Amino acid sequence: MKTIQDVSYSVLDLSPVQEGKTISDAFKNSLDLAQHTERWGFKRFWMAEHHSMDGIGSSATAVILGYIAQGTKSIRIGSGGIMLPNHPPLIIAEQFGTLETLYPGRVDLGLGRAPGTDQATMRAIRRGHLNQDNFPEQVQELLHFLKPVEQGQLVKAVPGAGTNIPVWLLGSSLFSAQLAASMGLPFAFAGHFAPTQMLEAIRLYKMKFTPSEYLQKPHVMVGVQMVAADTDERAKYLATSMQQQFINLTKNKPLKLQPPIEKPERVWSPMEWEMAQERLEISIVGSPERVKKNLQYLIDQTGADEVIITSHIYDHQERLRSYEIAAQVTGLI
């Protein structure tokens, strides 16, 4: 059985834009978080592609990753993830090939299948190319562009060809798990917002995994929402920002990250609260002792090789403290 010290830990950041603050503030906070978590021993700093959301600043994912990489020294940077159906694979190979050329040996490329936005914005991005059914072919095409150029190859990624950047498949469904298994790629499950099929997806991935030139045995990363503080009461209070975010999404109101609130039961209906709890089922909220206990339970349940933590906390200093506690209880520091 794995202990929490046997697992790698990483950061998933969406460059959250706080109510009353600017996107520029969000970018500065993301860099500061990356610098702190690098010092504390986290393995990766991933950022996610979302669009048309006032509270998320990481839409131009490759661009903001360059900013993070320039301000850090060793932590791996990557996408968690790039929504590949939004882009031609060649363009993604060039963008991440550029990052790998500038910051060699530090770049990961996580790929998702969802649009990362609402239907209207998706139509604006894809301009009529709305069919997701060719996602496996898109992944294969992207992998091809990242390999060394073959003789007679007419289209090539410059830069990108020959970089062999590690590619991950991300998902919240059985489809992504089985695709990652069949292609022999590492798999990251989005437990931080869609935990329902997590255990079954991980089971299928491990059972059906086929060794490949990329990976010889299955490798699982699990995403989790974490709000850690010095006391359970403080953590529960800070977590109301995260809960507000999910409730606003269910109302199709993706607002900026809101300050925490007292007595949330007076603000939300029972149905809204229930929906948020379902989406945040495996969230870890509490004091260092509770975080350690619940993190061990998550690892026992999933057998994860890595855990990637996202913390939607309004106050930047409180968010730093949450990651510091995570580093302390896992033995990184």
Short mmCIF file of C-alpha atoms in Angstrom, two decimals:
data_model
loop_
_atom_site.label_atom_id
_atom_site.label_comp_id
_atom_site.label_asym_id
_atom_site.label_seq_id
_atom_site.Cartn_x
_atom_site.Cartn_y
_atom_site.Cartn_z
CA MET A 1 0.00 0.00 0.00
CA LYS A 2 1.30 3.43 -0.93
CA THR A 3 1.77 6.10 1.69
CA ILE A 4 1.51 9.83 1.03
CA GLN A 5 5.32 9.95 0.90
CA ASP A 6 5.35 7.48 -2.03
CA VAL A 7 3.44 9.83 -4.33
CA SER A 8 4.51 12.88 -6.35
CA TYR A 9 2.63 16.16 -5.90
CA SER A 10 1.93 18.88 -8.43
CA VAL A 11 -0.04 22.10 -8.83
CA LEU A 12 -2.97 22.85 -11.13
CA ASP A 13 -3.53 26.59 -11.50
CA LEU A 14 -6.17 28.38 -13.56
CA SER A 15 -4.77 31.83 -12.77
CA PRO A 16 -7.95 32.67 -10.83
CA VAL A 17 -9.09 36.28 -11.08
CA GLN A 18 -10.34 37.51 -7.71
CA GLU A 19 -13.35 39.78 -7.35
CA GLY A 20 -12.00 43.32 -7.09
CA LYS A 21 -8.68 42.39 -8.74
CA THR A 22 -7.38 42.34 -12.32
CA ILE A 23 -6.13 39.66 -14.68
CA SER A 24 -2.67 41.18 -14.30
CA ASP A 25 -2.93 40.54 -10.55
CA ALA A 26 -3.91 36.95 -11.28
CA PHE A 27 -0.84 36.41 -13.48
CA LYS A 28 1.48 37.81 -10.80
CA ASN A 29 -0.13 35.56 -8.20
CA SER A 30 0.32 32.52 -10.47
CA LEU A 31 4.01 33.23 -10.87
CA ASP A 32 4.42 33.77 -7.14
CA LEU A 33 2.63 30.48 -6.46
CA ALA A 34 4.88 28.68 -8.96
CA GLN A 35 7.99 30.09 -7.31
CA HIS A 36 6.84 29.06 -3.85
CA THR A 37 5.74 25.57 -4.84
CA GLU A 38 9.01 25.06 -6.71
CA ARG A 39 10.91 25.80 -3.50
CA TRP A 40 8.60 23.49 -1.57
CA GLY A 41 9.34 20.54 -3.87
CA PHE A 42 6.23 20.20 -6.04
CA LYS A 43 6.97 18.37 -9.28
CA ARG A 44 4.80 20.13 -11.88
CA PHE A 45 2.97 23.41 -12.37
CA TRP A 46 0.15 22.89 -14.84
CA MET A 47 -2.32 25.42 -16.20
CA ALA A 48 -5.64 24.80 -17.91
CA GLU A 49 -7.30 26.15 -21.02
CA HIS A 50 -10.68 27.78 -20.42
CA HIS A 51 -12.41 30.49 -22.42
CA SER A 52 -14.88 33.34 -21.90
CA MET A 53 -14.78 33.05 -18.10
CA ASP A 54 -14.17 36.21 -16.09
CA GLY A 55 -12.62 34.28 -13.22
CA ILE A 56 -10.02 32.31 -15.19
CA GLY A 57 -6.97 33.94 -16.76
CA SER A 58 -5.21 30.96 -18.36
CA SER A 59 -7.00 30.91 -21.73
CA ALA A 60 -3.79 31.48 -23.76
CA THR A 61 -2.21 28.54 -21.99
CA ALA A 62 1.08 28.23 -23.85
CA VAL A 63 1.71 31.98 -23.47
CA ILE A 64 1.16 32.08 -19.71
CA LEU A 65 3.24 28.92 -19.29
CA GLY A 66 6.14 30.74 -20.91
CA TYR A 67 5.78 33.48 -18.31
CA ILE A 68 5.79 30.91 -15.51
CA ALA A 69 8.77 29.05 -16.93
CA GLN A 70 10.81 32.23 -17.27
CA GLY A 71 10.24 33.05 -13.61
CA THR A 72 11.14 29.59 -12.28
CA LYS A 73 14.13 27.30 -12.57
CA SER A 74 13.31 23.63 -12.22
CA ILE A 75 9.62 22.87 -11.72
CA ARG A 76 8.04 21.19 -14.74
CA ILE A 77 5.48 23.33 -16.55
CA GLY A 78 2.62 22.02 -18.60
CA SER A 79 -0.99 22.04 -19.64
CA GLY A 80 -3.67 20.46 -17.58
CA GLY A 81 -4.89 20.67 -20.21
CA ILE A 82 -4.94 21.92 -23.75
CA MET A 83 -8.38 21.21 -25.23
CA LEU A 84 -7.07 19.66 -28.42
CA PRO A 85 -10.30 19.77 -30.50
CA ASN A 86 -10.05 23.58 -30.25
CA HIS A 87 -6.75 23.60 -32.18
CA PRO A 88 -4.94 22.12 -35.16
CA PRO A 89 -2.42 19.60 -33.76
CA LEU A 90 0.39 21.26 -35.74
CA ILE A 91 -0.13 24.57 -33.90
CA ILE A 92 0.01 22.88 -30.50
CA ALA A 93 3.17 21.01 -31.52
CA GLU A 94 4.76 24.31 -32.53
CA GLN A 95 3.67 26.13 -29.36
CA PHE A 96 4.87 23.46 -26.97
CA GLY A 97 7.90 22.75 -29.13
CA THR A 98 8.80 26.39 -28.64
CA LEU A 99 8.42 26.06 -24.86
CA GLU A 100 10.53 22.89 -24.83
CA THR A 101 13.22 24.59 -26.92
CA LEU A 102 13.34 27.53 -24.52
CA TYR A 103 13.07 25.44 -21.35
CA PRO A 104 14.44 21.99 -22.25
CA GLY A 105 13.39 19.03 -20.16
CA ARG A 106 10.70 20.93 -18.27
CA VAL A 107 7.59 20.75 -20.47
CA ASP A 108 4.54 18.46 -20.26
CA LEU A 109 1.60 18.45 -22.64
CA GLY A 110 -1.70 17.34 -21.14
CA LEU A 111 -4.58 17.00 -23.60
CA GLY A 112 -8.31 17.18 -23.00
CA ARG A 113 -11.29 16.50 -25.22
CA ALA A 114 -13.85 18.93 -23.75
CA PRO A 115 -14.27 22.47 -25.12
CA GLY A 116 -13.37 24.21 -21.87
CA THR A 117 -16.19 26.69 -22.32
CA ASP A 118 -19.87 27.13 -23.21
CA GLN A 119 -21.48 26.19 -26.51
CA ALA A 120 -21.51 29.73 -27.97
CA THR A 121 -17.82 30.27 -27.25
CA MET A 122 -17.00 26.81 -28.57
CA ARG A 123 -18.62 27.74 -31.87
CA ALA A 124 -16.55 30.94 -31.98
CA ILE A 125 -13.35 28.96 -31.40
CA ARG A 126 -13.99 26.08 -33.76
CA ARG A 127 -15.73 28.00 -36.54
CA GLY A 128 -17.98 25.15 -37.61
CA HIS A 129 -15.54 22.34 -36.81
CA LEU A 130 -17.54 21.02 -33.88
CA ASN A 131 -17.08 17.26 -34.25
CA GLN A 132 -15.09 15.72 -31.38
CA ASP A 133 -15.21 12.20 -32.78
CA ASN A 134 -11.73 12.46 -34.29
CA PHE A 135 -9.98 13.18 -30.97
CA PRO A 136 -7.93 9.92 -31.09
CA GLU A 137 -6.73 10.81 -34.58
CA GLN A 138 -5.83 14.32 -33.42
CA VAL A 139 -3.73 12.90 -30.59
CA GLN A 140 -1.92 10.57 -32.99
CA GLU A 141 -1.26 13.45 -35.35
CA LEU A 142 0.16 15.57 -32.55
CA LEU A 143 2.40 12.74 -31.35
CA HIS A 144 3.66 12.36 -34.91
CA PHE A 145 4.58 16.06 -35.12
CA LEU A 146 6.60 15.78 -31.89
CA LYS A 147 8.71 12.90 -33.23
CA PRO A 148 11.82 13.34 -35.39
CA VAL A 149 11.03 14.29 -38.98
CA GLU A 150 10.79 11.31 -41.32
CA GLN A 151 12.28 11.25 -44.78
CA GLY A 152 9.85 12.81 -47.25
CA GLN A 153 7.64 14.32 -44.53
CA LEU A 154 6.01 17.38 -46.07
CA VAL A 155 4.51 19.02 -42.98
CA LYS A 156 6.61 19.39 -39.85
CA ALA A 157 6.51 21.30 -36.61
CA VAL A 158 9.31 23.87 -36.44
CA PRO A 159 10.07 23.96 -33.56
CA GLY A 160 8.51 20.84 -32.13
CA ALA A 161 9.79 17.99 -34.29
CA GLY A 162 12.11 15.73 -32.33
CA THR A 163 11.26 17.22 -28.95
CA ASN A 164 9.27 14.13 -27.88
CA ILE A 165 7.50 16.14 -25.21
CA PRO A 166 5.70 13.87 -22.70
CA VAL A 167 2.02 13.76 -23.65
CA TRP A 168 -0.71 13.00 -21.11
CA LEU A 169 -4.39 12.32 -21.66
CA LEU A 170 -6.74 14.09 -19.27
CA GLY A 171 -10.33 13.24 -18.66
CA SER A 172 -13.34 12.78 -16.43
CA SER A 173 -14.82 9.79 -18.23
CA LEU A 174 -14.25 6.18 -19.16
CA PHE A 175 -13.55 7.21 -22.77
CA SER A 176 -10.38 9.10 -21.92
CA ALA A 177 -9.19 6.36 -19.58
CA GLN A 178 -9.54 3.67 -22.25
CA LEU A 179 -7.94 5.84 -24.93
CA ALA A 180 -4.93 6.56 -22.69
CA ALA A 181 -4.65 2.83 -21.99
CA SER A 182 -4.79 1.82 -25.66
CA MET A 183 -2.19 4.43 -26.64
CA GLY A 184 0.12 3.67 -23.72
CA LEU A 185 0.05 7.22 -22.34
CA PRO A 186 -0.09 8.53 -18.77
CA PHE A 187 -3.59 9.37 -17.59
CA ALA A 188 -4.80 12.22 -15.36
CA PHE A 189 -8.33 12.03 -13.97
CA ALA A 190 -10.18 15.27 -13.19
CA GLY A 191 -11.36 14.32 -9.73
CA HIS A 192 -11.30 17.97 -8.73
CA PHE A 193 -14.55 18.69 -10.58
CA ALA A 194 -16.02 15.39 -11.81
CA PRO A 195 -15.34 12.55 -9.36
CA THR A 196 -18.28 10.31 -10.27
CA GLN A 197 -16.45 7.85 -12.55
CA MET A 198 -13.00 8.24 -11.03
CA LEU A 199 -12.48 4.76 -9.56
CA GLU A 200 -13.96 2.94 -12.55
CA ALA A 201 -11.90 5.03 -14.99
CA ILE A 202 -8.67 4.29 -13.12
CA ARG A 203 -9.55 0.58 -12.94
CA LEU A 204 -10.19 0.40 -16.68
CA TYR A 205 -7.03 2.34 -17.49
CA LYS A 206 -4.85 -0.01 -15.46
CA MET A 207 -6.60 -3.15 -16.71
CA LYS A 208 -6.42 -2.23 -20.40
CA PHE A 209 -3.05 -0.48 -20.45
CA THR A 210 -0.81 -1.42 -23.37
CA PRO A 211 2.93 -0.66 -23.04
CA SER A 212 4.20 1.75 -25.67
CA GLU A 213 7.30 3.65 -26.72
CA TYR A 214 6.09 6.39 -24.37
CA LEU A 215 5.34 4.40 -21.23
CA GLN A 216 5.98 0.84 -20.08
CA LYS A 217 3.46 0.64 -17.24
CA PRO A 218 0.33 2.62 -16.32
CA HIS A 219 0.80 5.96 -14.60
CA VAL A 220 -2.13 7.65 -12.89
CA MET A 221 -2.49 11.24 -11.72
CA VAL A 222 -5.56 12.34 -9.76
CA GLY A 223 -6.75 15.94 -9.53
CA VAL A 224 -8.14 17.13 -6.21
CA GLN A 225 -9.46 20.36 -4.78
CA MET A 226 -7.67 21.20 -1.53
CA VAL A 227 -8.25 23.98 0.97
CA ALA A 228 -5.86 23.62 3.89
CA ALA A 229 -5.55 25.98 6.83
CA ASP A 230 -4.29 25.86 10.39
CA THR A 231 -7.73 24.88 11.70
CA ASP A 232 -10.71 23.01 10.31
CA GLU A 233 -12.92 26.02 10.92
CA ARG A 234 -10.68 28.36 8.94
CA ALA A 235 -10.41 25.89 6.05
CA LYS A 236 -14.19 25.46 5.87
CA TYR A 237 -14.62 29.23 5.75
CA LEU A 238 -12.02 29.64 2.99
CA ALA A 239 -13.62 26.79 1.02
CA THR A 240 -16.81 28.80 0.53
CA SER A 241 -15.06 30.65 -2.31
CA MET A 242 -14.58 27.33 -4.11
CA GLN A 243 -18.17 26.34 -3.40
CA GLN A 244 -19.49 29.65 -4.70
CA GLN A 245 -17.52 29.11 -7.90
CA PHE A 246 -19.13 25.75 -8.58
CA ILE A 247 -22.62 26.95 -7.73
CA ASN A 248 -22.20 29.94 -10.04
CA LEU A 249 -21.10 27.58 -12.82
CA THR A 250 -24.25 25.51 -12.39
CA LYS A 251 -26.18 28.76 -12.85
CA ASN A 252 -24.15 29.52 -15.98
CA LYS A 253 -22.62 32.54 -14.21
CA PRO A 254 -18.85 32.00 -14.29
CA LEU A 255 -17.98 35.01 -12.12
CA LYS A 256 -14.65 36.09 -10.71
CA LEU A 257 -13.46 34.21 -7.62
CA GLN A 258 -15.56 35.51 -4.74
CA PRO A 259 -14.46 36.25 -1.16
CA PRO A 260 -15.42 33.61 1.42
CA ILE A 261 -18.70 34.04 3.26
CA GLU A 262 -20.10 33.27 6.69
CA LYS A 263 -23.19 31.06 7.01
CA PRO A 264 -23.39 29.87 3.37
CA GLU A 265 -26.60 27.99 4.14
CA ARG A 266 -28.33 31.37 4.16
CA VAL A 267 -27.14 32.11 0.62
CA TRP A 268 -27.67 28.83 -1.24
CA SER A 269 -30.73 26.69 -1.71
CA PRO A 270 -30.57 23.03 -0.59
CA MET A 271 -30.51 21.97 -4.25
CA GLU A 272 -27.59 24.27 -5.07
CA TRP A 273 -25.67 23.04 -2.06
CA GLU A 274 -26.29 19.41 -3.01
CA MET A 275 -25.06 19.98 -6.57
CA ALA A 276 -21.88 21.63 -5.32
CA GLN A 277 -21.25 18.80 -2.90
CA GLU A 278 -21.58 16.22 -5.66
CA ARG A 279 -19.02 18.02 -7.82
CA LEU A 280 -16.67 18.51 -4.86
CA GLU A 281 -17.13 15.05 -3.38
CA ILE A 282 -13.44 14.23 -2.99
CA SER A 283 -12.30 17.72 -2.01
CA ILE A 284 -9.90 17.87 0.92
CA VAL A 285 -10.74 20.69 3.32
CA GLY A 286 -9.30 21.08 6.78
CA SER A 287 -6.40 21.35 9.17
CA PRO A 288 -3.03 19.65 8.53
CA GLU A 289 -4.18 16.56 10.43
CA ARG A 290 -7.39 16.25 8.41
CA VAL A 291 -5.58 16.94 5.12
CA LYS A 292 -3.06 14.20 5.85
CA LYS A 293 -5.77 11.69 6.74
CA ASN A 294 -7.99 12.45 3.74
CA LEU A 295 -5.07 12.54 1.31
CA GLN A 296 -3.99 9.09 2.46
CA TYR A 297 -7.56 7.87 1.97
CA LEU A 298 -7.58 9.24 -1.59
CA ILE A 299 -4.34 7.44 -2.38
CA ASP A 300 -5.64 4.22 -0.82
CA GLN A 301 -8.78 4.44 -2.97
CA THR A 302 -7.11 5.31 -6.27
CA GLY A 303 -3.58 3.91 -6.09
CA ALA A 304 -2.50 7.17 -7.70
CA ASP A 305 1.13 7.69 -8.66
CA GLU A 306 0.69 11.47 -8.55
CA VAL A 307 -1.75 13.92 -7.04
CA ILE A 308 -2.26 17.32 -8.63
CA ILE A 309 -3.75 19.89 -6.28
CA THR A 310 -5.84 22.91 -7.16
CA SER A 311 -6.86 25.43 -4.52
CA HIS A 312 -9.51 28.02 -5.28
CA ILE A 313 -8.86 30.30 -2.33
CA TYR A 314 -9.66 34.00 -2.58
CA ASP A 315 -6.77 35.43 -0.57
CA HIS A 316 -3.40 34.78 -2.22
CA GLN A 317 -1.52 34.45 1.07
CA GLU A 318 -4.08 31.93 2.30
CA ARG A 319 -3.64 30.00 -0.95
CA LEU A 320 0.12 29.92 -0.45
CA ARG A 321 -0.42 28.67 3.08
CA SER A 322 -2.68 25.90 1.80
CA TYR A 323 0.04 24.61 -0.53
CA GLU A 324 2.64 24.99 2.21
CA ILE A 325 0.56 22.77 4.48
CA ALA A 326 0.22 20.25 1.65
CA ALA A 327 4.00 20.23 1.26
CA GLN A 328 4.48 19.79 4.99
CA VAL A 329 2.05 16.90 5.50
CA THR A 330 3.35 15.02 2.44
CA GLY A 331 6.98 15.34 3.47
CA LEU A 332 8.06 17.60 0.61
CA ILE A 333 9.40 20.06 3.20
#
